[in-house]
PDB file of C-alpha atoms in Angstrom:
ATOM      1  CA  MET A   1      17.123   5.078   3.455  1.00 92.00           C
ATOM      2  CA  LYS A   2      16.179   4.424   6.982  1.00 94.00           C
ATOM      3  CA  PRO A   3      13.415   1.897   7.303  1.00 97.00           C
ATOM      4  CA  PHE A   4       9.789   2.573   8.044  1.00 98.00           C
ATOM      5  CA  PRO A   5       7.843   0.321  10.517  1.00 98.00           C
ATOM      6  CA  ASN A   6       6.475  -1.943   7.836  1.00 98.00           C
ATOM      7  CA  ASP A   7       9.680  -2.228   5.714  1.00 98.00           C
ATOM      8  CA  ARG A   8      11.656  -5.342   5.517  1.00 98.00           C
ATOM      9  CA  LEU A   9      14.758  -3.881   3.692  1.00 98.00           C
ATOM     10  CA  GLU A  10      17.033  -6.473   2.064  1.00 97.00           C
ATOM     11  CA  ALA A  11      20.731  -5.189   1.441  1.00 96.00           C
ATOM     12  CA  LYS A  12      20.859  -6.660  -1.892  1.00 97.00           C
ATOM     13  CA  TRP A  13      18.057  -4.415  -3.031  1.00 98.00           C
ATOM     14  CA  CYS A  14      19.207  -1.200  -1.351  1.00 98.00           C
ATOM     15  CA  GLY A  15      21.299   1.856  -1.981  1.00 93.00           C
ATOM     16  CA  GLY A  16      24.178   2.380  -4.408  1.00 95.00           C
ATOM     17  CA  ASP A  17      25.996   5.455  -5.412  1.00 95.00           C
ATOM     18  CA  ILE A  18      24.455   5.991  -8.697  1.00 95.00           C
ATOM     19  CA  LEU A  19      20.918   5.153  -9.944  1.00 97.00           C
ATOM     20  CA  LEU A  20      20.484   4.497 -13.604  1.00 96.00           C
ATOM     21  CA  GLN A  21      16.902   4.380 -14.832  1.00 97.00           C
ATOM     22  CA  LEU A  22      16.407   3.404 -18.540  1.00 97.00           C
ATOM     23  CA  CYS A  23      12.989   3.661 -20.174  1.00 96.00           C
ATOM     24  CA  ALA A  24      11.784   2.733 -23.586  1.00 94.00           C
ATOM     25  CA  ASN A  25       8.778   1.355 -25.480  1.00 90.00           C
ATOM     26  CA  SER A  26      10.434  -2.030 -26.031  1.00 92.00           C
ATOM     27  CA  GLN A  27      12.571  -4.343 -23.668  1.00 93.00           C
ATOM     28  CA  GLU A  28      15.192  -4.986 -26.357  1.00 96.00           C
ATOM     29  CA  SER A  29      15.990  -1.307 -26.626  1.00 97.00           C
ATOM     30  CA  ILE A  30      16.605  -1.264 -22.851  1.00 97.00           C
ATOM     31  CA  ILE A  31      18.842  -4.424 -23.032  1.00 97.00           C
ATOM     32  CA  TYR A  32      21.095  -3.071 -25.663  1.00 98.00           C
ATOM     33  CA  ALA A  33      21.377   0.495 -24.092  1.00 97.00           C
ATOM     34  CA  LEU A  34      22.364  -1.420 -20.839  1.00 96.00           C
ATOM     35  CA  ARG A  35      24.971  -3.474 -22.469  1.00 96.00           C
ATOM     36  CA  ASP A  36      26.457  -0.567 -24.223  1.00 96.00           C
ATOM     37  CA  ILE A  37      26.747   1.332 -20.894  1.00 95.00           C
ATOM     38  CA  LEU A  38      28.243  -1.566 -19.211  1.00 94.00           C
ATOM     39  CA  LYS A  39      30.803  -2.099 -22.007  1.00 95.00           C
ATOM     40  CA  TYR A  40      32.058   1.556 -21.843  1.00 94.00           C
ATOM     41  CA  LEU A  41      32.072   1.845 -18.061  1.00 93.00           C
ATOM     42  CA  SER A  42      33.631  -1.536 -17.284  1.00 90.00           C
ATOM     43  CA  GLY A  43      36.155  -1.247 -14.372  1.00 88.00           C
ATOM     44  CA  MET A  44      34.550   1.988 -13.232  1.00 92.00           C
ATOM     45  CA  LEU A  45      31.095   0.813 -12.104  1.00 90.00           C
ATOM     46  CA  HIS A  46      29.907  -2.160 -10.571  1.00 92.00           C
ATOM     47  CA  PRO A  47      26.158  -2.964 -10.620  1.00 94.00           C
ATOM     48  CA  ILE A  48      24.646  -4.177  -7.340  1.00 96.00           C
ATOM     49  CA  TRP A  49      21.022  -4.534  -8.137  1.00 98.00           C
ATOM     50  CA  LYS A  50      18.724  -4.509 -11.212  1.00 98.00           C
ATOM     51  CA  ILE A  51      14.984  -4.712 -11.509  1.00 98.00           C
ATOM     52  CA  ASP A  52      12.695  -4.499 -14.533  1.00 97.00           C
ATOM     53  CA  GLY A  53       9.570  -2.476 -14.400  1.00 97.00           C
ATOM     54  CA  PHE A  54       6.560  -2.357 -16.984  1.00 95.00           C
ATOM     55  CA  LEU A  55       3.361  -0.427 -17.587  1.00 90.00           C
ATOM     56  CA  PRO A  56       0.212  -1.756 -19.506  1.00 79.00           C
ATOM     57  CA  SER A  57       0.645  -0.564 -23.170  1.00 67.00           C
ATOM     58  CA  ARG A  58      -2.624   1.271 -23.003  1.00 61.00           C
ATOM     59  CA  ASP A  59      -1.035   3.707 -20.470  1.00 52.00           C
ATOM     60  CA  ILE A  60       1.363   4.667 -23.113  1.00 53.00           C
ATOM     61  CA  ASP A  61      -1.092   4.720 -26.135  1.00 51.00           C
ATOM     62  CA  LYS A  62      -3.927   6.533 -24.431  1.00 60.00           C
ATOM     63  CA  ARG A  63      -2.064   8.340 -21.549  1.00 57.00           C
ATOM     64  CA  GLN A  64      -4.382   6.997 -18.992  1.00 80.00           C
ATOM     65  CA  THR A  65      -3.542   6.810 -15.438  1.00 88.00           C
ATOM     66  CA  PRO A  66      -1.432   3.507 -14.916  1.00 90.00           C
ATOM     67  CA  ILE A  67      -3.214   0.554 -13.132  1.00 93.00           C
ATOM     68  CA  ASN A  68      -1.099  -1.398 -10.475  1.00 96.00           C
ATOM     69  CA  LEU A  69      -1.156  -5.159  -9.926  1.00 97.00           C
ATOM     70  CA  PHE A  70      -3.855  -4.617  -7.217  1.00 98.00           C
ATOM     71  CA  GLY A  71      -6.004  -3.526 -10.131  1.00 96.00           C
ATOM     72  CA  PHE A  72      -6.372   0.102  -9.038  1.00 96.00           C
ATOM     73  CA  LYS A  73      -5.392   3.250 -10.730  1.00 94.00           C
ATOM     74  CA  ASP A  74      -1.956   4.524  -9.458  1.00 92.00           C
ATOM     75  CA  GLY A  75      -1.040   8.144  -9.681  1.00 88.00           C
ATOM     76  CA  THR A  76      -4.636   9.811  -9.722  1.00 88.00           C
ATOM     77  CA  GLY A  77      -3.686  12.575  -7.283  1.00 82.00           C
ATOM     78  CA  ASN A  78      -0.318  13.136  -9.071  1.00 85.00           C
ATOM     79  CA  ALA A  79       0.942  16.779  -9.400  1.00 80.00           C
ATOM     80  CA  PRO A  80       0.427  17.591 -12.976  1.00 84.00           C
ATOM     81  CA  SER A  81       3.567  18.042 -15.027  1.00 87.00           C
ATOM     82  CA  THR A  82       1.999  20.620 -17.098  1.00 89.00           C
ATOM     83  CA  ASP A  83       1.764  23.129 -14.199  1.00 90.00           C
ATOM     84  CA  ASN A  84       5.182  24.822 -14.427  1.00 92.00           C
ATOM     85  CA  ILE A  85       4.693  26.933 -11.279  1.00 92.00           C
ATOM     86  CA  LEU A  86       3.527  23.886  -9.256  1.00 90.00           C
ATOM     87  CA  MET A  87       6.532  21.838 -10.620  1.00 94.00           C
ATOM     88  CA  ASP A  88       8.876  24.633  -9.432  1.00 93.00           C
ATOM     89  CA  ASP A  89       7.189  24.600  -6.020  1.00 91.00           C
ATOM     90  CA  LEU A  90       7.204  20.902  -5.565  1.00 92.00           C
ATOM     91  CA  VAL A  91       9.770  18.965  -7.805  1.00 95.00           C
ATOM     92  CA  TRP A  92      12.434  21.290  -9.271  1.00 96.00           C
ATOM     93  CA  ILE A  93      15.131  22.677  -7.038  1.00 96.00           C
ATOM     94  CA  THR A  94      15.313  26.378  -7.440  1.00 95.00           C
ATOM     95  CA  GLU A  95      17.019  29.243  -5.638  1.00 94.00           C
ATOM     96  CA  LYS A  96      14.366  28.862  -2.876  1.00 92.00           C
ATOM     97  CA  GLN A  97      15.839  25.726  -1.600  1.00 90.00           C
ATOM     98  CA  LYS A  98      19.245  27.485  -0.967  1.00 91.00           C
ATOM     99  CA  GLU A  99      21.011  24.303  -2.353  1.00 94.00           C
ATOM    100  CA  PRO A 100      24.430  24.544  -3.882  1.00 94.00           C
ATOM    101  CA  GLN A 101      24.330  26.125  -7.374  1.00 92.00           C
ATOM    102  CA  TRP A 102      25.046  22.979  -9.390  1.00 93.00           C
ATOM    103  CA  CYS A 103      21.800  21.534  -7.801  1.00 95.00           C
ATOM    104  CA  ILE A 104      19.532  24.078  -9.511  1.00 94.00           C
ATOM    105  CA  GLY A 105      17.243  22.433 -11.941  1.00 95.00           C
ATOM    106  CA  GLY A 106      17.700  18.969 -10.519  1.00 96.00           C
ATOM    107  CA  SER A 107      15.298  16.938  -8.190  1.00 97.00           C
ATOM    108  CA  TYR A 108      15.503  14.446  -5.216  1.00 98.00           C
ATOM    109  CA  GLN A 109      14.272  10.962  -6.259  1.00 98.00           C
ATOM    110  CA  ALA A 110      12.796   8.441  -3.777  1.00 98.00           C
ATOM    111  CA  VAL A 111      12.815   4.894  -5.005  1.00 98.00           C
ATOM    112  CA  ARG A 112      10.803   1.905  -3.149  1.00 98.00           C
ATOM    113  CA  LEU A 113      10.714  -1.631  -4.029  1.00 99.00           C
ATOM    114  CA  ILE A 114       7.301  -2.911  -2.768  1.00 99.00           C
ATOM    115  CA  ARG A 115       6.322  -6.533  -2.795  1.00 99.00           C
ATOM    116  CA  PHE A 116       2.524  -7.132  -2.989  1.00 99.00           C
ATOM    117  CA  ALA A 117       0.726 -10.187  -1.197  1.00 98.00           C
ATOM    118  CA  LEU A 118      -1.338 -10.768  -4.295  1.00 99.00           C
ATOM    119  CA  GLU A 119      -2.758 -14.044  -3.194  1.00 98.00           C
ATOM    120  CA  PHE A 120      -4.105 -12.558  -0.035  1.00 98.00           C
ATOM    121  CA  TRP A 121      -5.398  -9.498  -1.901  1.00 99.00           C
ATOM    122  CA  ASP A 122      -7.268 -11.680  -4.505  1.00 98.00           C
ATOM    123  CA  ARG A 123      -9.138 -13.281  -1.642  1.00 98.00           C
ATOM    124  CA  THR A 124     -10.109 -10.017  -0.129  1.00 99.00           C
ATOM    125  CA  PRO A 125     -13.739  -8.778  -1.029  1.00 99.00           C
ATOM    126  CA  LEU A 126     -14.033  -5.980  -3.432  1.00 98.00           C
ATOM    127  CA  GLU A 127     -15.693  -3.609  -0.832  1.00 98.00           C
ATOM    128  CA  ASP A 128     -12.662  -4.103   1.519  1.00 98.00           C
ATOM    129  CA  GLN A 129     -10.251  -3.470  -1.278  1.00 99.00           C
ATOM    130  CA  GLU A 130     -11.843  -0.230  -2.152  1.00 98.00           C
ATOM    131  CA  ASN A 131     -12.140   0.820   1.504  1.00 98.00           C
ATOM    132  CA  ASN A 132      -8.488   0.355   1.806  1.00 98.00           C
ATOM    133  CA  PHE A 133      -7.735   2.635  -1.188  1.00 98.00           C
ATOM    134  CA  GLY A 134     -10.579   5.051  -0.607  1.00 97.00           C
ATOM    135  CA  ARG A 135     -11.450   4.675  -4.300  1.00 98.00           C
ATOM    136  CA  GLU A 136     -13.603   2.581  -6.621  1.00 98.00           C
ATOM    137  CA  ARG A 137     -11.728  -0.014  -8.520  1.00 97.00           C
ATOM    138  CA  GLU A 138     -13.412   0.504 -11.822  1.00 95.00           C
ATOM    139  CA  THR A 139     -13.514   4.192 -12.199  1.00 94.00           C
ATOM    140  CA  GLY A 140     -10.793   5.337  -9.843  1.00 95.00           C
ATOM    141  CA  ALA A 141     -13.329   7.696  -8.395  1.00 97.00           C
ATOM    142  CA  PRO A 142     -13.286   8.464  -4.679  1.00 97.00           C
ATOM    143  CA  ILE A 143     -15.857   6.325  -3.020  1.00 98.00           C
ATOM    144  CA  GLY A 144     -19.367   7.879  -3.538  1.00 96.00           C
ATOM    145  CA  MET A 145     -18.206   9.903  -6.460  1.00 97.00           C
ATOM    146  CA  LYS A 146     -18.497   9.123 -10.161  1.00 96.00           C
ATOM    147  CA  HIS A 147     -15.261  10.173 -11.818  1.00 95.00           C
ATOM    148  CA  GLU A 148     -11.603   9.566 -11.303  1.00 94.00           C
ATOM    149  CA  MET A 149     -10.613  13.213 -10.754  1.00 92.00           C
ATOM    150  CA  ASP A 150     -13.692  14.229  -8.696  1.00 94.00           C
ATOM    151  CA  SER A 151     -12.798  15.840  -5.463  1.00 92.00           C
ATOM    152  CA  PRO A 152     -13.385  13.542  -2.350  1.00 93.00           C
ATOM    153  CA  GLU A 153     -15.018  16.138  -0.598  1.00 93.00           C
ATOM    154  CA  PHE A 154     -13.670  15.434   2.786  1.00 92.00           C
ATOM    155  CA  GLU A 155     -15.393  18.536   4.168  1.00 91.00           C
ATOM    156  CA  ASN A 156     -18.622  16.755   3.626  1.00 93.00           C
ATOM    157  CA  ASP A 157     -17.483  13.547   5.239  1.00 94.00           C
ATOM    158  CA  PRO A 158     -16.075  14.799   8.660  1.00 92.00           C
ATOM    159  CA  HIS A 159     -16.524  11.453  10.356  1.00 94.00           C
ATOM    160  CA  GLY A 160     -15.041   9.302   7.519  1.00 94.00           C
ATOM    161  CA  ASP A 161     -18.392   7.428   6.978  1.00 95.00           C
ATOM    162  CA  ARG A 162     -17.862   7.379   3.113  1.00 97.00           C
ATOM    163  CA  VAL A 163     -14.033   7.561   2.905  1.00 96.00           C
ATOM    164  CA  LEU A 164     -12.374   6.082   5.856  1.00 96.00           C
ATOM    165  CA  PHE A 165      -9.864   7.949   7.794  1.00 95.00           C
ATOM    166  CA  ASP A 166      -7.400   4.991   7.526  1.00 96.00           C
ATOM    167  CA  SER A 167      -7.902   4.687   3.525  1.00 97.00           C
ATOM    168  CA  HIS A 168      -4.769   5.098   1.702  1.00 96.00           C
ATOM    169  CA  MET A 169      -5.976   8.181  -0.184  1.00 93.00           C
ATOM    170  CA  ARG A 170      -7.088  10.144   2.969  1.00 93.00           C
ATOM    171  CA  ARG A 171      -3.912   9.443   4.794  1.00 93.00           C
ATOM    172  CA  ALA A 172      -1.649  10.280   1.896  1.00 91.00           C
ATOM    173  CA  GLU A 173      -3.430  13.482   0.866  1.00 86.00           C
ATOM    174  CA  PRO A 174      -5.736  14.724   3.678  1.00 83.00           C
ATOM    175  CA  ARG A 175      -6.595  17.806   1.611  1.00 75.00           C
ATOM    176  CA  THR A 176      -5.651  20.221   4.520  1.00 70.00           C
ATOM    177  CA  THR A 177      -4.340  23.721   4.024  1.00 62.00           C
ATOM    178  CA  GLU A 178      -0.869  22.227   3.965  1.00 59.00           C
ATOM    179  CA  ARG A 179      -1.584  19.866   1.060  1.00 56.00           C
ATOM    180  CA  TYR A 180       0.571  21.197  -1.507  1.00 51.00           C
ATOM    181  CA  SER A 181       3.743  21.185   0.600  1.00 52.00           C
ATOM    182  CA  ALA A 182       3.282  17.400   0.755  1.00 57.00           C
ATOM    183  CA  LYS A 183       2.641  16.783  -2.910  1.00 77.00           C
ATOM    184  CA  LEU A 184       5.053  15.178  -5.152  1.00 88.00           C
ATOM    185  CA  ARG A 185       5.436  13.867  -8.730  1.00 92.00           C
ATOM    186  CA  ARG A 186       5.138  10.087  -9.036  1.00 92.00           C
ATOM    187  CA  ARG A 187       6.172   7.796 -11.859  1.00 92.00           C
ATOM    188  CA  SER A 188       5.908   4.136 -10.753  1.00 95.00           C
ATOM    189  CA  TYR A 189       6.130   0.878 -12.390  1.00 97.00           C
ATOM    190  CA  SER A 190       4.799  -2.772 -11.743  1.00 97.00           C
ATOM    191  CA  TYR A 191       7.484  -5.573 -11.559  1.00 98.00           C
ATOM    192  CA  SER A 192       7.563  -9.368 -11.583  1.00 98.00           C
ATOM    193  CA  LEU A 193      10.410 -11.344 -10.206  1.00 98.00           C
ATOM    194  CA  GLY A 194       8.888 -14.805 -10.368  1.00 97.00           C
ATOM    195  CA  LEU A 195       8.287 -16.601  -7.189  1.00 97.00           C
ATOM    196  CA  THR A 196       9.471 -16.193  -3.582  1.00 95.00           C
ATOM    197  CA  PRO A 197      11.433 -18.921  -1.729  1.00 94.00           C
ATOM    198  CA  SER A 198       7.906 -19.796  -0.105  1.00 95.00           C
ATOM    199  CA  GLY A 199       6.451 -20.288  -3.465  1.00 96.00           C
ATOM    200  CA  GLN A 200       4.453 -17.116  -3.607  1.00 97.00           C
ATOM    201  CA  LEU A 201       4.167 -14.646  -6.447  1.00 98.00           C
ATOM    202  CA  ASP A 202       7.033 -11.964  -6.218  1.00 99.00           C
ATOM    203  CA  MET A 203       5.251  -9.075  -7.926  1.00 99.00           C
ATOM    204  CA  GLY A 204       4.660  -5.601  -6.870  1.00 99.00           C
ATOM    205  CA  LEU A 205       5.513  -1.976  -7.385  1.00 98.00           C
ATOM    206  CA  ILE A 206       8.542   0.064  -8.125  1.00 98.00           C
ATOM    207  CA  PHE A 207       7.516   3.318  -6.618  1.00 98.00           C
ATOM    208  CA  VAL A 208       9.291   6.267  -7.795  1.00 97.00           C
ATOM    209  CA  SER A 209       8.746   9.940  -6.662  1.00 96.00           C
ATOM    210  CA  PHE A 210      10.535  13.267  -7.376  1.00 97.00           C
ATOM    211  CA  GLN A 211      10.370  16.168  -5.228  1.00 96.00           C
ATOM    212  CA  ASN A 212      12.698  19.188  -4.267  1.00 95.00           C
ATOM    213  CA  ASN A 213      12.519  18.239  -0.448  1.00 94.00           C
ATOM    214  CA  LEU A 214      12.583  14.582   0.611  1.00 95.00           C
ATOM    215  CA  LYS A 215      11.233  15.305   3.923  1.00 94.00           C
ATOM    216  CA  LYS A 216       8.179  17.348   2.707  1.00 91.00           C
ATOM    217  CA  GLY A 217       7.697  15.176  -0.170  1.00 93.00           C
ATOM    218  CA  PHE A 218       8.125  11.400   0.081  1.00 96.00           C
ATOM    219  CA  ILE A 219       9.248  11.039   3.771  1.00 96.00           C
ATOM    220  CA  ASP A 220       6.268  12.997   5.397  1.00 93.00           C
ATOM    221  CA  THR A 221       3.839  11.486   3.144  1.00 93.00           C
ATOM    222  CA  GLN A 222       5.054   7.949   4.182  1.00 96.00           C
ATOM    223  CA  LYS A 223       4.887   8.768   7.882  1.00 95.00           C
ATOM    224  CA  ARG A 224       1.236   9.616   7.312  1.00 94.00           C
ATOM    225  CA  LEU A 225       0.818   6.238   5.766  1.00 96.00           C
ATOM    226  CA  ASN A 226       2.446   4.194   8.640  1.00 97.00           C
ATOM    227  CA  GLY A 227      -0.044   1.816  10.191  1.00 97.00           C
ATOM    228  CA  GLU A 228      -2.527   2.083   7.340  1.00 98.00           C
ATOM    229  CA  PRO A 229      -4.690  -1.144   6.642  1.00 98.00           C
ATOM    230  CA  LEU A 230      -3.250  -1.494   3.274  1.00 98.00           C
ATOM    231  CA  GLU A 231       0.199  -2.411   4.998  1.00 98.00           C
ATOM    232  CA  ARG A 232      -1.248  -6.005   5.455  1.00 98.00           C
ATOM    233  CA  TYR A 233      -0.758  -6.467   1.606  1.00 99.00           C
ATOM    234  CA  ILE A 234       2.528  -4.779   0.994  1.00 99.00           C
ATOM    235  CA  LYS A 235       6.145  -5.197   2.167  1.00 98.00           C
ATOM    236  CA  PRO A 236       8.818  -2.726   0.960  1.00 99.00           C
ATOM    237  CA  PHE A 237      12.106  -4.587   0.573  1.00 98.00           C
ATOM    238  CA  GLY A 238      14.502  -2.208  -1.259  1.00 98.00           C
ATOM    239  CA  GLY A 239      15.331   1.200  -2.915  1.00 98.00           C
ATOM    240  CA  GLY A 240      16.972   4.276  -1.872  1.00 97.00           C
ATOM    241  CA  TYR A 241      17.262   8.080  -2.175  1.00 98.00           C
ATOM    242  CA  TYR A 242      18.997   9.559  -4.985  1.00 98.00           C
ATOM    243  CA  PHE A 243      19.609  13.106  -6.534  1.00 97.00           C
ATOM    244  CA  VAL A 244      18.672  13.760 -10.223  1.00 97.00           C
ATOM    245  CA  LEU A 245      21.232  15.994 -11.872  1.00 95.00           C
ATOM    246  CA  PRO A 246      19.861  18.991 -13.928  1.00 94.00           C
ATOM    247  CA  GLY A 247      19.428  18.712 -17.711  1.00 90.00           C
ATOM    248  CA  ILE A 248      22.070  19.808 -20.218  1.00 89.00           C
ATOM    249  CA  PRO A 249      21.531  23.310 -20.784  1.00 80.00           C
ATOM    250  CA  LYS A 250      23.591  23.770 -23.986  1.00 84.00           C
ATOM    251  CA  GLU A 251      25.429  21.934 -26.709  1.00 88.00           C
ATOM    252  CA  GLY A 252      28.924  20.731 -25.599  1.00 87.00           C
ATOM    253  CA  ASP A 253      28.030  20.453 -21.796  1.00 88.00           C
ATOM    254  CA  ILE A 254      27.797  17.059 -20.162  1.00 89.00           C
ATOM    255  CA  LEU A 255      25.412  15.977 -17.537  1.00 89.00           C
ATOM    256  CA  GLY A 256      26.416  17.393 -14.142  1.00 87.00           C
ATOM    257  CA  GLN A 257      28.578  20.075 -15.795  1.00 86.00           C
ATOM    258  CA  ALA A 258      28.017  22.689 -13.115  1.00 85.00           C
ATOM    259  CA  LEU A 259      29.205  20.133 -10.422  1.00 85.00           C
ATOM    260  CA  PHE A 260      32.799  19.956 -12.033  1.00 83.00           C
ATOM    261  CA  ASP A 261      33.125  23.594 -13.038  1.00 79.00           C
TER     262      ASP A 261
END
């Protein structure tokens, strides 16, 4: 993963040949699953980094948009997983991408470990926080709108008086004719690693996105975000790009079966 201008990547938190993502409703389940995996793969795989992520329980129970540690909803503009046509266009690799046959049904995954400057953020006035995101903190609605899923109506705000041109939302998703080619499917988590060497809170976001084209998905989106005011409060320090293998189509097959056939 080549660094972007605001990145301060640390080698111990980057890369790896295989990314293993374990998800469960309890931390104990994750711990026992990981121990089993390490037991059976001892001598074949060597872990180089590990980070624990979490979501507020209400996001699981009520399926609300997750709230990050900045206190804002994270993932409002996500491509809906229920739209199979859109998922084929944006997330899943199909014949259209002209990838090797064993890639069909898979996806590219971008992972970014992003440290938040929470002490600085907590001293920032709410109005400035909302202008940074382009959304109201309480509802998640675009500034000037009522509901989270309301359109920001950029066409009625051509000079950026309501939603600033430099806001995270407007840069990430400018709502142009090319908008869907830049969309991706996100599934991010908060993390807490204690304190930094300087005594600051070491907390932030494990950003995860899935797309069938890394350049049109994550990379182009991140390039639009380069230089945004929100960068004063965030510092990416790790992660990488990975390929998610297709699922197991039939009984008796293994993950990545087509790769070995």
